[in-house]
Short mmCIF file of C-alpha atoms and ligand atoms in Angstrom, two decimals:
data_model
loop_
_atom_site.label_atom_id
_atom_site.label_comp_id
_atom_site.label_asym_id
_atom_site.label_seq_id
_atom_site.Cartn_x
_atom_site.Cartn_y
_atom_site.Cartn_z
CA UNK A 1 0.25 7.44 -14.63
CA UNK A 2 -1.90 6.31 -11.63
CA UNK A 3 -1.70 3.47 -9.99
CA UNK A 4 -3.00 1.46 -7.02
CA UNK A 5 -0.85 -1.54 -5.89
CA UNK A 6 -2.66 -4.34 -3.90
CA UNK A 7 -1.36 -7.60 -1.81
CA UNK A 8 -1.47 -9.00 1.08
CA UNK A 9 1.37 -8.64 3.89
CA UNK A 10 4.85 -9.74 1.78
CA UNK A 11 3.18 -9.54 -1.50
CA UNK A 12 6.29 -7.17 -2.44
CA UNK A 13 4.08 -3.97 -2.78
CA UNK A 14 6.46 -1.55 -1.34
CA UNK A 15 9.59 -3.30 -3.27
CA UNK A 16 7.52 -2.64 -6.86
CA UNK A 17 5.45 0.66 -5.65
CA UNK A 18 9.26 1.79 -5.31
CA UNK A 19 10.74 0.79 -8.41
CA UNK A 20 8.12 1.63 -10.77
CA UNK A 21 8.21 5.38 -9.20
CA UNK A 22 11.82 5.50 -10.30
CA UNK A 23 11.00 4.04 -13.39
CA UNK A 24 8.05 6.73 -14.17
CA UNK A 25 9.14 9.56 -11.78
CA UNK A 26 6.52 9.40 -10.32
CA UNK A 27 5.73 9.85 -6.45
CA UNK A 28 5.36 7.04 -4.02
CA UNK A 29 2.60 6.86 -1.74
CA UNK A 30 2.55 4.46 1.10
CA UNK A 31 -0.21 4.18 3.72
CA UNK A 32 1.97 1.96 6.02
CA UNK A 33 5.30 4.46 6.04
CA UNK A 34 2.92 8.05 6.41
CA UNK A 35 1.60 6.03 9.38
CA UNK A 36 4.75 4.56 10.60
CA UNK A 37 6.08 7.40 10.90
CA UNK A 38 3.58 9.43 12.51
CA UNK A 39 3.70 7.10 15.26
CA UNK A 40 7.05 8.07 15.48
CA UNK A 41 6.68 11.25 14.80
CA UNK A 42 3.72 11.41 17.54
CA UNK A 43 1.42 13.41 15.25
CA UNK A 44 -1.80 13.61 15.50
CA UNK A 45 -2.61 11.24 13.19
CA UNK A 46 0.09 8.76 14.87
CA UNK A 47 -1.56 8.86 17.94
CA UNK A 48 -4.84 7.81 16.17
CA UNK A 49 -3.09 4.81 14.24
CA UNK A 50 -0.90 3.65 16.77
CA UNK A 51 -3.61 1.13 18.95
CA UNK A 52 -4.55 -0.23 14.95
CA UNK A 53 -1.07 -0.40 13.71
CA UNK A 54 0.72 -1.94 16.67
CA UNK A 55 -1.99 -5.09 17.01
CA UNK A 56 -2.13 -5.79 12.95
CA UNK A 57 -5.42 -4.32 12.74
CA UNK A 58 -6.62 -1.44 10.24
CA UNK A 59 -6.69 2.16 10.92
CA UNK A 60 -10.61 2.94 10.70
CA UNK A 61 -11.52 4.20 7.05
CA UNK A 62 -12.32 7.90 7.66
CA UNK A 63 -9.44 8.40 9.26
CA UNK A 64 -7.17 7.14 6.28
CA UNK A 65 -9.66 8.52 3.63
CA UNK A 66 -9.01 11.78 5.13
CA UNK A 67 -5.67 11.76 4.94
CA UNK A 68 -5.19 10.83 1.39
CA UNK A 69 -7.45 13.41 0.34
CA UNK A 70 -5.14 15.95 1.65
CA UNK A 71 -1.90 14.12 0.04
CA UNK A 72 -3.58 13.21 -2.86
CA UNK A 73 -4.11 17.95 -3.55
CA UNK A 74 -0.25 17.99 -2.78
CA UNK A 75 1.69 19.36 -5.91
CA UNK A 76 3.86 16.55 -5.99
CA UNK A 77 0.78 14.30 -7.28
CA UNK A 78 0.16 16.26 -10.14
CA UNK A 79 2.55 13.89 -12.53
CA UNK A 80 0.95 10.73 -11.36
CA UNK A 81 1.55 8.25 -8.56
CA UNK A 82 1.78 4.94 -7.23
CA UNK A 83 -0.46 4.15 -3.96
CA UNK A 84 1.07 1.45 -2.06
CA UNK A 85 -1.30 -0.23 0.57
CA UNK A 86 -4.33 2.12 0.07
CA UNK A 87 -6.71 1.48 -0.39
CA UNK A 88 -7.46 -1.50 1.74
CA UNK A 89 -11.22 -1.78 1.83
CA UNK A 90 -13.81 -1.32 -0.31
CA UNK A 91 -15.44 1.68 1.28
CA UNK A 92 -11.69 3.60 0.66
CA UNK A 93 -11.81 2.31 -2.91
CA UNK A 94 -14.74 3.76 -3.73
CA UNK A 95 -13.92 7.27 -1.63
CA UNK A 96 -10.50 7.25 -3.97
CA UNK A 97 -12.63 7.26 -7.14
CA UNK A 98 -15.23 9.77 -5.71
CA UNK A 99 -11.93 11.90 -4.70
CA UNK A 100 -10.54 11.48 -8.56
CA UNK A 101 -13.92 12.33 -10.12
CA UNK A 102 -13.51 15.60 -7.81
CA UNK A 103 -10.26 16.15 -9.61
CA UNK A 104 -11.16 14.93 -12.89
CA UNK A 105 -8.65 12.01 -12.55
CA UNK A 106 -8.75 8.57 -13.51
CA UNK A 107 -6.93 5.96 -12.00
CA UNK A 108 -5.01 3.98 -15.11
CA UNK A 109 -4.44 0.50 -13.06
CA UNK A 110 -4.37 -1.54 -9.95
CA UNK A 111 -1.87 -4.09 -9.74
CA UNK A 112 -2.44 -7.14 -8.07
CA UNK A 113 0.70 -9.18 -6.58
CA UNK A 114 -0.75 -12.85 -5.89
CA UNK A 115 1.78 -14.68 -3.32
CA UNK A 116 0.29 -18.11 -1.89
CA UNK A 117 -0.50 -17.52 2.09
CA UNK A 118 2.64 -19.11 2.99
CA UNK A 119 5.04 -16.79 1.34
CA UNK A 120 3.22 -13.72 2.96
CA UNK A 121 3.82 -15.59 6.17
CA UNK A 122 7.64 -16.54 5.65
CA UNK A 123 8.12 -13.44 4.03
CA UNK A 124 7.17 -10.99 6.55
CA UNK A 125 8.11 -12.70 9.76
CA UNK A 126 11.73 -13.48 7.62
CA UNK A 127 11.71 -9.19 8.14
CA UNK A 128 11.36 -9.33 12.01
CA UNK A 129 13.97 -8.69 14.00
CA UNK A 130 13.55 -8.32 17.39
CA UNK A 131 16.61 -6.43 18.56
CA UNK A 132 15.79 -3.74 15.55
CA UNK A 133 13.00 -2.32 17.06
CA UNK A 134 13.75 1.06 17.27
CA UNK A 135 11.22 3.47 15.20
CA UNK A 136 12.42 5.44 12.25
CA UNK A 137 13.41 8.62 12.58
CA UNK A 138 12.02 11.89 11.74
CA UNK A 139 14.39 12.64 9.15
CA UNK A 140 12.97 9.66 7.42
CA UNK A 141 10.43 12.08 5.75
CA UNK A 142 9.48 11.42 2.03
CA UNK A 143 6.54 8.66 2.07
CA UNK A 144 9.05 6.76 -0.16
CA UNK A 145 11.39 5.86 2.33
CA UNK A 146 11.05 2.78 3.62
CA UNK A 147 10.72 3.47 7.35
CA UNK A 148 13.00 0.79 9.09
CA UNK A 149 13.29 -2.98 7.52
CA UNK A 150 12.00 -4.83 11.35
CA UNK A 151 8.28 -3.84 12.31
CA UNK A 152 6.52 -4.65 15.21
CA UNK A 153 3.48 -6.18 13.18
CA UNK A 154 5.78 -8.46 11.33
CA UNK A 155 5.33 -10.32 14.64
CA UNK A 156 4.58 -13.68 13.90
CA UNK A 157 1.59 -13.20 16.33
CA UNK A 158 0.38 -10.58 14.33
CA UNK A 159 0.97 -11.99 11.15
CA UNK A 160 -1.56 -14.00 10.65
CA UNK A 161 -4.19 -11.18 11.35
CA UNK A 162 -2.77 -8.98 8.91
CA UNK A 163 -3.47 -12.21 6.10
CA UNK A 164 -6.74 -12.61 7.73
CA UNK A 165 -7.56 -8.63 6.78
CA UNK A 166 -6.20 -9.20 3.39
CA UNK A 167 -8.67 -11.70 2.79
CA UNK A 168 -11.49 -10.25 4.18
CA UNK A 169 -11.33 -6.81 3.51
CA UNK A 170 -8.69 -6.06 0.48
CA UNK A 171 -9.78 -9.06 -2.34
CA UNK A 172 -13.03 -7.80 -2.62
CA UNK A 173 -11.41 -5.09 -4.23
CA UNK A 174 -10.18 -7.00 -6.72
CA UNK A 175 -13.83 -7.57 -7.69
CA UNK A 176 -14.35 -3.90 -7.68
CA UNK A 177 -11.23 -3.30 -9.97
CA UNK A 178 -11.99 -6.07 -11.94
CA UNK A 179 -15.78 -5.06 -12.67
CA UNK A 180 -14.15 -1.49 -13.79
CA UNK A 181 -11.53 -3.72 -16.04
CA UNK A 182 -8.89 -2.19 -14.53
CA UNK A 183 -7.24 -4.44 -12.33
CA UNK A 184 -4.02 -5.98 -13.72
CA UNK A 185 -3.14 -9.84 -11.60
CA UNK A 186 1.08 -9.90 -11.29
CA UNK A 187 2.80 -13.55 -10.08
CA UNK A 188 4.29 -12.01 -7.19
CA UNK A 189 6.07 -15.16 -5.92
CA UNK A 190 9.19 -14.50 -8.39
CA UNK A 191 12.56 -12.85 -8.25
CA UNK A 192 11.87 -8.63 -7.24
CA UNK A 193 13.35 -8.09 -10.93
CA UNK A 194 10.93 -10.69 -12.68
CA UNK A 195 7.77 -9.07 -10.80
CA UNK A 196 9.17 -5.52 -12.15
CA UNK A 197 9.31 -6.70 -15.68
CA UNK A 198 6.14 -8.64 -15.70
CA UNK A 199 4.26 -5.66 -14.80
CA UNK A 200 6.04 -3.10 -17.35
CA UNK A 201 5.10 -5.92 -19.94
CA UNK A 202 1.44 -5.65 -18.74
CA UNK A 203 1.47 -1.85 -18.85
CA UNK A 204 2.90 -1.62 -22.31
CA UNK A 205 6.33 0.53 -20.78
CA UNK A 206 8.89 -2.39 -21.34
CA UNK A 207 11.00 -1.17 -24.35
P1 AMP B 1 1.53 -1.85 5.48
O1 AMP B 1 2.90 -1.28 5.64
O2 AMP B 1 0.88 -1.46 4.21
O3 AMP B 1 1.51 -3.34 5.71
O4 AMP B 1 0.63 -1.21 6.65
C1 AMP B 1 0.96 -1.36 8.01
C2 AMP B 1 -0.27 -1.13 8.87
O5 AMP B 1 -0.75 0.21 8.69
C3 AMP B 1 -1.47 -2.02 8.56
O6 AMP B 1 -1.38 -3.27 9.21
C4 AMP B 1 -2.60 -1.17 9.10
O7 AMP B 1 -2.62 -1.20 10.53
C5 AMP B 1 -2.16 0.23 8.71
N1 AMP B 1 -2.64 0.60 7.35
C6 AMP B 1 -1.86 0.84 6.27
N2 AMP B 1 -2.61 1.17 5.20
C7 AMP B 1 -3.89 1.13 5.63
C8 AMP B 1 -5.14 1.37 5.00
N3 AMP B 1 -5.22 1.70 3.71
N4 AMP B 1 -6.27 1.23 5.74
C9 AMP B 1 -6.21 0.92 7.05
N5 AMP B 1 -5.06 0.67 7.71
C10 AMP B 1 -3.91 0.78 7.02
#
């Protein structure tokens, strides 16, 4: 199974990318953790993201495209996986199905958790903790693991800009999912357990 999941900020992406992994055994892959923690890490990559990441704003595309290429040929893929928070524009949407037609893949859904502006607002700045700060560590290494539950860009400065993004440059995906009949809309402002169910019900895997 492949899967893309889409939201904005607080949608509860990484909370479902996570459980439906278990669920499948499948692997997790989350854009925001790989480049958490190669700003930690101080990577190359990390040093690239880090002006982007820090100020709410989005890693240019050809970096990020890049990057998942290379994951994506990892053998760990080769059972399926969830992408959490990639892509995030249209331009990477349409490099991840250029990459799959490469590997004579298909993506099976994207799943979108809707959450009114508000909730992505309370919901991520409710995760800020100022006194928290401190990066993850390197032994935080599977892209799975959630890197550290405070982030900088859970600001509520930077909060908004992240929701701004969203709109801007993630829903038109939905259109582009949506045109392919594969997008798949989730109520994401419910109970963590509720969202879970609703979207095994969706993809047929509830028993
Ligand atoms: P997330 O944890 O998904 O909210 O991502 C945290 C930050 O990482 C975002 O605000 C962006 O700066 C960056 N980021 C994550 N995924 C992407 C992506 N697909 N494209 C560009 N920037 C990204």
């Amino acid at each position: 199974m492949r899967l893309v999941i889409l939201g904005g900020p607080g949608s509860g992406k990484s909370t479902q990318a996570r459980q439906l992994c278990r669920h499948l055994g499948i692997v997790e892959i989350s854009s925001g953790n790989i480049l958490r923690r190669a700003i930690a890490s101080q990577t190359d990559l990390g040093h690239k993201a880090q002006p982007y990441v820090e100020k709410g704003e989005l890693v240019p595309d050809e970096i990020l495209i890049e990057f998942m290429r290379q994951r994506l040929l990892q053998p760990d893929t080769a059972k399926g996986w969830v992408l959490e928070g990639y892509p995030r524009t249209a331009f990477q949407a349409e490099e991840l199905d250029f990459l799959l037609e490469d590997l004579n893949q298909q993506l099976n859904w994207a799943i979108y958790l809707t959450v009114p502006e508000s909730v992505m607002m309370t919901r991520s700045v409710a995760r800020y903790v100022p006194s928290e700060q401190t990066p993850p560590t390197q032994n935080q290494a599977q892209d799975s693991t959630p890197s550290t539950k405070s982030r900088l860009d859970d600001h509520p400065k930077i909060v908004p800009r992240r929701i701004e993004l969203f709109y801007e440059r993630t829903v038109p995906i939905l259109e582009y999912y949506g045109y392919r009949q594969k997008l798949l809309t989730i109520n994401g402002d419910q109970p963590p357990e509720q969202v879970q169910q609703n979207i095994l019900h969706k993809l047929e895997l509830d028993d």
